PDB file of C-alpha atoms in Angstrom:
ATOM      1  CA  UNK A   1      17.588  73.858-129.272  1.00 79.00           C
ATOM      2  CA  UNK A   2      18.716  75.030-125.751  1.00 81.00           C
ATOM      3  CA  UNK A   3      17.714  71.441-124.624  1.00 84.00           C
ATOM      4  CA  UNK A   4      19.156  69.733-127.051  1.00 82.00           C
ATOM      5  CA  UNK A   5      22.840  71.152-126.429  1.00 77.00           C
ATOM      6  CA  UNK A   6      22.441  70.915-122.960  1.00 78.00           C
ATOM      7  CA  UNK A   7      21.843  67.284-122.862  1.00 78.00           C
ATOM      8  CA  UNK A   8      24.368  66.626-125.398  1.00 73.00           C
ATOM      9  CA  UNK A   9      27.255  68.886-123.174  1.00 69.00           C
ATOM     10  CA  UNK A  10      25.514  66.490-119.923  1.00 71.00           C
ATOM     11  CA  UNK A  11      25.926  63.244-121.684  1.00 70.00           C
ATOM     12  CA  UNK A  12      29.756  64.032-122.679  1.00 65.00           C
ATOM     13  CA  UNK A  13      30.613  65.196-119.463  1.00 65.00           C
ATOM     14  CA  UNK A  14      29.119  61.918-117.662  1.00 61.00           C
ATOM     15  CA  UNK A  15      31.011  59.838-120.254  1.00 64.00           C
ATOM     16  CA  UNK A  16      34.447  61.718-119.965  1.00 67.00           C
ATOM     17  CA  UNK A  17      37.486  60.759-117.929  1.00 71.00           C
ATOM     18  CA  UNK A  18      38.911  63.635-115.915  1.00 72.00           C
ATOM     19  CA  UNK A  19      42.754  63.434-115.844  1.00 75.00           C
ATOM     20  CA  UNK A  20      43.618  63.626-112.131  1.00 75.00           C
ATOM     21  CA  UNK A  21      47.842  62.888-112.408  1.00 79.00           C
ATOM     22  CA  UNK A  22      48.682  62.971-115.722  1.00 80.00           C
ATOM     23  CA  UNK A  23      52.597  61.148-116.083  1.00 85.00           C
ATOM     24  CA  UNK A  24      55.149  62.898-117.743  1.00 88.00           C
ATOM     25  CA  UNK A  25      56.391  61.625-121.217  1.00 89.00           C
ATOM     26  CA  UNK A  26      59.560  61.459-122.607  1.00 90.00           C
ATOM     27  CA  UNK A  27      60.721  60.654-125.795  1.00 92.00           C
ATOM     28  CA  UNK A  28      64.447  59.942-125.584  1.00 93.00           C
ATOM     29  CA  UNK A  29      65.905  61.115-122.274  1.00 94.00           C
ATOM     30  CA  UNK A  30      65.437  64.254-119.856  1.00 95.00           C
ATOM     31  CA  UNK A  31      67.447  66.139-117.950  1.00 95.00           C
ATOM     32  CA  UNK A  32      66.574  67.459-114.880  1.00 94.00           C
ATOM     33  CA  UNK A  33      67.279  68.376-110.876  1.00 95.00           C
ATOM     34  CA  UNK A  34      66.140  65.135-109.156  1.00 92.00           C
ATOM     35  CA  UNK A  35      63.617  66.668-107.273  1.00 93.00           C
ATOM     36  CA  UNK A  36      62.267  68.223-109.983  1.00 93.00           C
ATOM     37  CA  UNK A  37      60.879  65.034-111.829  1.00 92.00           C
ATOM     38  CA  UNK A  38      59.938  63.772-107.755  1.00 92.00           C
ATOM     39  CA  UNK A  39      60.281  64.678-104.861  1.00 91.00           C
ATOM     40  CA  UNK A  40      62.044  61.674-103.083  1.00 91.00           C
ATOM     41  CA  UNK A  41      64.520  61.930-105.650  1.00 91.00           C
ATOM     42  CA  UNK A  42      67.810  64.425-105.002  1.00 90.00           C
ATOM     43  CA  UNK A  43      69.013  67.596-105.910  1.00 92.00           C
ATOM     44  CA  UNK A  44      71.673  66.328-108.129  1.00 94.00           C
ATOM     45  CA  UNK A  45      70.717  66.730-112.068  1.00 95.00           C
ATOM     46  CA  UNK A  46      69.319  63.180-113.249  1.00 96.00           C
ATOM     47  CA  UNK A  47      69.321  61.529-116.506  1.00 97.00           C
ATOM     48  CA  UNK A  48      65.636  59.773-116.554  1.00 96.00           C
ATOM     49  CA  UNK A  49      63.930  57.673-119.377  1.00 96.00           C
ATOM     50  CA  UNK A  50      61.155  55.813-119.625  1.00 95.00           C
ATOM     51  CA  UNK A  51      61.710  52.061-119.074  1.00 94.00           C
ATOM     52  CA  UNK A  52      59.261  49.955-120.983  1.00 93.00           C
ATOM     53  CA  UNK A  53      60.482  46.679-119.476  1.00 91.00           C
ATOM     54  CA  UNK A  54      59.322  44.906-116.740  1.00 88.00           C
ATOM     55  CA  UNK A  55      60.209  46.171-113.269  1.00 83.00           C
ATOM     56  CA  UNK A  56      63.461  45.369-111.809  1.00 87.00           C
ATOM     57  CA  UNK A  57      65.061  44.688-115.640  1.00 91.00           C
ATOM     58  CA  UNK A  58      67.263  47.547-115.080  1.00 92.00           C
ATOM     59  CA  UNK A  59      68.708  46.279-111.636  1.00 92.00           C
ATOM     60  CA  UNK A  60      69.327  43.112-113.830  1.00 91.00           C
ATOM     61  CA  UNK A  61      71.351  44.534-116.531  1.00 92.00           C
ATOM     62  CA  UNK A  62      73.337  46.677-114.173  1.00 92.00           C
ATOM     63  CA  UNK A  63      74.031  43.535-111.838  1.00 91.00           C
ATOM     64  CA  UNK A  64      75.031  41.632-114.648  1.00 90.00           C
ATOM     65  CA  UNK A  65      77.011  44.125-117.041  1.00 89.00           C
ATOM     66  CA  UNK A  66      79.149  45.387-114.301  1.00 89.00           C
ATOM     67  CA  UNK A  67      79.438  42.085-112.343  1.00 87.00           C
ATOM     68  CA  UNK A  68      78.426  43.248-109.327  1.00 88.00           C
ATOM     69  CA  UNK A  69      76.762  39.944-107.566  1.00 88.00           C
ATOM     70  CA  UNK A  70      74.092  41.431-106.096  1.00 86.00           C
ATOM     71  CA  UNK A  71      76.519  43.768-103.643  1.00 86.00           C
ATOM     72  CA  UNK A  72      75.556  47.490-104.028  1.00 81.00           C
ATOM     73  CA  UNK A  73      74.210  47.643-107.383  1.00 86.00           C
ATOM     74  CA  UNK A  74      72.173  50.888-106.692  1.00 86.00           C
ATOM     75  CA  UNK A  75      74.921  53.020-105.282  1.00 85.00           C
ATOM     76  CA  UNK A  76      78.450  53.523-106.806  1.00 87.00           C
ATOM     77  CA  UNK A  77      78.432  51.818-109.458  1.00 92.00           C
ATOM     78  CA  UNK A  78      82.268  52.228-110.849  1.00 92.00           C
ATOM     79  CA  UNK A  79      83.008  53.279-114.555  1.00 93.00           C
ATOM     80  CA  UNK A  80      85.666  54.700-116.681  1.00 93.00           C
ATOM     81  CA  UNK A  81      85.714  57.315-119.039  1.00 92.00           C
ATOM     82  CA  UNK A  82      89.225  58.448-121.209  1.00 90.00           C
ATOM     83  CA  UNK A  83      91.017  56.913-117.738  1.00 90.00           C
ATOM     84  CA  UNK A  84      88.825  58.992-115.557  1.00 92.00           C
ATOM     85  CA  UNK A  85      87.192  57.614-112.637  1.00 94.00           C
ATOM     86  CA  UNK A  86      83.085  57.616-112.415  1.00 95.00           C
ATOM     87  CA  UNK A  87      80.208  56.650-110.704  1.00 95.00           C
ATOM     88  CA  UNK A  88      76.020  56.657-110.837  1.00 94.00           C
ATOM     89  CA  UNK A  89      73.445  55.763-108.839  1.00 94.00           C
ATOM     90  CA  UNK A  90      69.818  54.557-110.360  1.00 95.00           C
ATOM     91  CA  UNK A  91      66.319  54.734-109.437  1.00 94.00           C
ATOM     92  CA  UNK A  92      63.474  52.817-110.291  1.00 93.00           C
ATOM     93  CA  UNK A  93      60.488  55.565-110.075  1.00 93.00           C
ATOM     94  CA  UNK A  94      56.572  54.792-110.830  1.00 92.00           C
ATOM     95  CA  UNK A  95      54.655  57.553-111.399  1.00 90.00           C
ATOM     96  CA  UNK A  96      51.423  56.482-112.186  1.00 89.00           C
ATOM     97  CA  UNK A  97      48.617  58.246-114.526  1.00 87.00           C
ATOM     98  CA  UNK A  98      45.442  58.555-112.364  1.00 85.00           C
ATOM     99  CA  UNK A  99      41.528  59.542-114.609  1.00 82.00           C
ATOM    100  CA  UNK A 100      38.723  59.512-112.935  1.00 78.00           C
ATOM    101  CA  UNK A 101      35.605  57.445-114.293  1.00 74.00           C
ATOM    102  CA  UNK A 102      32.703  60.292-114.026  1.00 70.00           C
ATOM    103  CA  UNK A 103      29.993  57.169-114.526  1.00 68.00           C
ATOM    104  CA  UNK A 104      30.498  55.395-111.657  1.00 68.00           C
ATOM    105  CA  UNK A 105      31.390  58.086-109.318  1.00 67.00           C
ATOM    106  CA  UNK A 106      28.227  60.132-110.267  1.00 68.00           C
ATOM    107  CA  UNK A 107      25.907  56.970-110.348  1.00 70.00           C
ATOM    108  CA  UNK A 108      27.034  55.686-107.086  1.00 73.00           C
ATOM    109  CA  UNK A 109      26.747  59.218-105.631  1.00 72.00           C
ATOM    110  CA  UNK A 110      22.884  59.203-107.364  1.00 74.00           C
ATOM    111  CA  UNK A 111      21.831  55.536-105.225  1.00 74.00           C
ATOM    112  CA  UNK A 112      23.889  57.131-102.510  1.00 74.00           C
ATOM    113  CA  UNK A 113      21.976  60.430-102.265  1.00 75.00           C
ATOM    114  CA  UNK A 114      18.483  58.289-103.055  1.00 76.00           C
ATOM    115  CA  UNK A 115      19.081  55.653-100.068  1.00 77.00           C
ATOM    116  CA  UNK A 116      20.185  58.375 -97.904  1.00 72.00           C
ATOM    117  CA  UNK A 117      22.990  56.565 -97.175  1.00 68.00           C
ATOM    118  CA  UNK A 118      25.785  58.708 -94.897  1.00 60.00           C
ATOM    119  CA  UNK A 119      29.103  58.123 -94.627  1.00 52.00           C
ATOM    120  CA  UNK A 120      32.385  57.699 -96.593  1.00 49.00           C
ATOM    121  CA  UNK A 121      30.902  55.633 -99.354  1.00 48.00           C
ATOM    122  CA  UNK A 122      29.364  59.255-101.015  1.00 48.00           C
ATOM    123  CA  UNK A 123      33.610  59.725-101.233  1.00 55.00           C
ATOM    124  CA  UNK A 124      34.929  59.165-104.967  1.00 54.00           C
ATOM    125  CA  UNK A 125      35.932  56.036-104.632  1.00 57.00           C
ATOM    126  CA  UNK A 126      39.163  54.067-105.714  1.00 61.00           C
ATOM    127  CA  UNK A 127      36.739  51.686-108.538  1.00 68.00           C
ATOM    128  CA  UNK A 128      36.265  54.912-109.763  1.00 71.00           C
ATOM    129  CA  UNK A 129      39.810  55.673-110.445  1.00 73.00           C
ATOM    130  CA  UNK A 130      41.664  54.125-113.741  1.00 77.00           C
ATOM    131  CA  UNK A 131      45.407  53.668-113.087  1.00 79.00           C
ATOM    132  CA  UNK A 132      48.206  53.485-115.166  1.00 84.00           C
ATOM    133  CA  UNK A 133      51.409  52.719-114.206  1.00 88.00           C
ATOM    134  CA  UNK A 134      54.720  54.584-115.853  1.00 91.00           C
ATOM    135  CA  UNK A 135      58.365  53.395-114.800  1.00 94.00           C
ATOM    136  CA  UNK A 136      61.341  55.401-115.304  1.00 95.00           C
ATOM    137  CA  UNK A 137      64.726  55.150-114.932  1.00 95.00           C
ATOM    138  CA  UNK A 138      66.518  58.257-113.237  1.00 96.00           C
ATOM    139  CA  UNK A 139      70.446  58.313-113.202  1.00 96.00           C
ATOM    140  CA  UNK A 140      72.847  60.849-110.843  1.00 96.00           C
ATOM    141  CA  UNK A 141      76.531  60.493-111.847  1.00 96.00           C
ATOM    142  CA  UNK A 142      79.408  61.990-109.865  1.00 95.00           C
ATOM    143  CA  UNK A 143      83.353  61.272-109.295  1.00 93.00           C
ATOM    144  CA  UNK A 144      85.697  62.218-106.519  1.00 91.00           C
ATOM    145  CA  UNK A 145      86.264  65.887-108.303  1.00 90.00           C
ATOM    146  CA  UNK A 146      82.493  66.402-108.978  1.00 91.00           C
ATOM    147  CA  UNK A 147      79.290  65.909-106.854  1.00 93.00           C
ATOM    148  CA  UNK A 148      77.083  66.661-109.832  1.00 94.00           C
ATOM    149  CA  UNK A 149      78.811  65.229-113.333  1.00 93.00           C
ATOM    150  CA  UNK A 150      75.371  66.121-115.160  1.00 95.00           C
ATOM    151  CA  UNK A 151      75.254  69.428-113.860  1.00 94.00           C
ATOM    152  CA  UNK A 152      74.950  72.232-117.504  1.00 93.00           C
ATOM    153  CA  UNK A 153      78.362  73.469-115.594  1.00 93.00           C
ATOM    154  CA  UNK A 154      80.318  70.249-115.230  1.00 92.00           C
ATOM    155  CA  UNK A 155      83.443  70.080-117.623  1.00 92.00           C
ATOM    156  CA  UNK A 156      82.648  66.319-117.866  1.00 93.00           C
ATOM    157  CA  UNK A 157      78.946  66.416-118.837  1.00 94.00           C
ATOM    158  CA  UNK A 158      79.007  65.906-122.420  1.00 95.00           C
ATOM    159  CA  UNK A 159      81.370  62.498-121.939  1.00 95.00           C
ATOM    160  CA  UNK A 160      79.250  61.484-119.430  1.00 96.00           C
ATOM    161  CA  UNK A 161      76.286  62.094-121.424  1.00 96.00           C
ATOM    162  CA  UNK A 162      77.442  59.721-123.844  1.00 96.00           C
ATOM    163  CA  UNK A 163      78.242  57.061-121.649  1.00 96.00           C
ATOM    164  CA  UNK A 164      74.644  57.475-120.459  1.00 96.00           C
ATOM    165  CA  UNK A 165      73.020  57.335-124.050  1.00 96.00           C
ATOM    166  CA  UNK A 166      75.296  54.411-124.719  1.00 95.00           C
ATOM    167  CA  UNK A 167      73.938  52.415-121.750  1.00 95.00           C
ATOM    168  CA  UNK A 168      70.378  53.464-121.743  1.00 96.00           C
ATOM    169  CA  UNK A 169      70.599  52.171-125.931  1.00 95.00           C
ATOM    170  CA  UNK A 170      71.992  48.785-124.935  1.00 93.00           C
ATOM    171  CA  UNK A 171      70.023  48.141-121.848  1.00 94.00           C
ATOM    172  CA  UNK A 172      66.782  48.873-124.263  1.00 93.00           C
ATOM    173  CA  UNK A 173      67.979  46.752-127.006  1.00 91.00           C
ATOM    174  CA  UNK A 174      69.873  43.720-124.998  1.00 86.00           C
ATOM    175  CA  UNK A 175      67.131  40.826-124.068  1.00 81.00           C
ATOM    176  CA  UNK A 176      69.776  38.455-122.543  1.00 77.00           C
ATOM    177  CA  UNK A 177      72.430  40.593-119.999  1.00 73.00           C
ATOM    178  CA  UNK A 178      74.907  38.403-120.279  1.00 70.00           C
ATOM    179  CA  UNK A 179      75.679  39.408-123.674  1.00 66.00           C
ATOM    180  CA  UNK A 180      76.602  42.668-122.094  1.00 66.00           C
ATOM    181  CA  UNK A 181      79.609  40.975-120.253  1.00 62.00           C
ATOM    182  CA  UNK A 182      81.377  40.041-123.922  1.00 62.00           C
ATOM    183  CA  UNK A 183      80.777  43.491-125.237  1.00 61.00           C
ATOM    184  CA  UNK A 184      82.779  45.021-122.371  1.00 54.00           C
TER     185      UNK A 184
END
C-alpha cells in the first residue's frame, strides 16, 4: 500500500507545474504606490488594470483621443476636470507568469546525470519554463497643486477617480480611436 501511494505522490509531482512568478490579477482596477505593483515604476499611487489588447493599443487611444501627434503622449498628458487643470502619465508594464515544466527538467537532468555530462546544461533550462505574458496599464495623475492626485489624502481623488474609470471603460470598449475624438 506504502508503494502504491508513493508512486502515485512521484507520478503527480513529475507531471505538475511549479508556479515560479505567479502575475497578479485584477478584476476592475487597483490602487497602489507605483513601486509597489514594480519596482521601475514610482512612488506616486497608480491606477493599474489589466489591458487585454494588443501591446501599444493604449499609446494609440491616448495619441488619438487627446490629439497629441505622436509628441509626448506618455508624459503630461493635459485634462480638465470641473475647470481644474490635470495631468497623467501611463505605463505599459509586462509582468509575465513563469511555471516550471518538472518533465523535462527532471528527464534532461536523468540523460544528463547518465552521460556524465558537466556543465551548465544540468541548469533548469529556459524549454523548461512556460511563459505567460500579462500587460497592464498603470496611471500616476498630478496637477500644479498636487504631486500625487490618487493619493487616499488628495481632496481631488474621487473626481479623478472617475475620470480614470471613465477612460479605462472607453479605451476597453472603443475598437476604432477615432470615435473617441467626436465623443469629446
Amino acid at each position: 500500500m506504502k508503494r502504491a501511494l508513493l508512486v502515485l505522490c512521484l507520478a503527480l509531482i513529475v507531471q505538475s507545474c511549479i508556479p515560479v512568478r505567479i502575475a497578479p490579477t485584477i478584476k476592475d482596477y487597483k490602487l497602489t504606490k507605483g513601486k509597489k505593483f514594480k519596482r521601475s515604476l514610482s512612488k506616486r499611487t497608480m491606477f493599474i488594470f489589466e489591458d487585454p489588447k494588443e501591446a501599444a493599443h493604449f499609446y494609440n487611444y491616448v495619441n488619438t483621443k487627446f490629439q497629441l501627434n505622436d509628441e509626448n503622449v506618455y508624459d503630461d498628458i493635459p485634462f480638465l476636470i470641473e475647470g481644474e487643470n490635470y495631468f497623467f502619465a501611463f505605463y505599459e508594464i509586462d509582468i509575465p507568469t513563469k511555471v516550471l515544466n518538472l518533465v523535462p527538467a527532471i528527464f534532461r537532468a536523468t540523460v544528463n546525470a547518465a552521460l556524465d555530462n558537466e556543465g551548465d546544461d544540468n541548469n533548469v533550462d529556459s524549454e523548461d519554463m512556460l511563459r505567460t505574458d500579462n500587460w497592464y496599464i498603470a496611471i500616476e495623475v498630478y496637477s500644479d497643486k498636487e504631486k500625487d492626485c490618487l493619493h487616499k489624502d488628495s481632496f481631488s481623488r474621487e473626481p479623478v477617480l472617475n475620470y480614470l474609470r471613465t477612460l479605462k471603460k472607453e479605451y476597453l470598449t472603443t475598437h476604432n480611436y477615432n470615435e473617441t475624438v467626436f465623443k469629446n
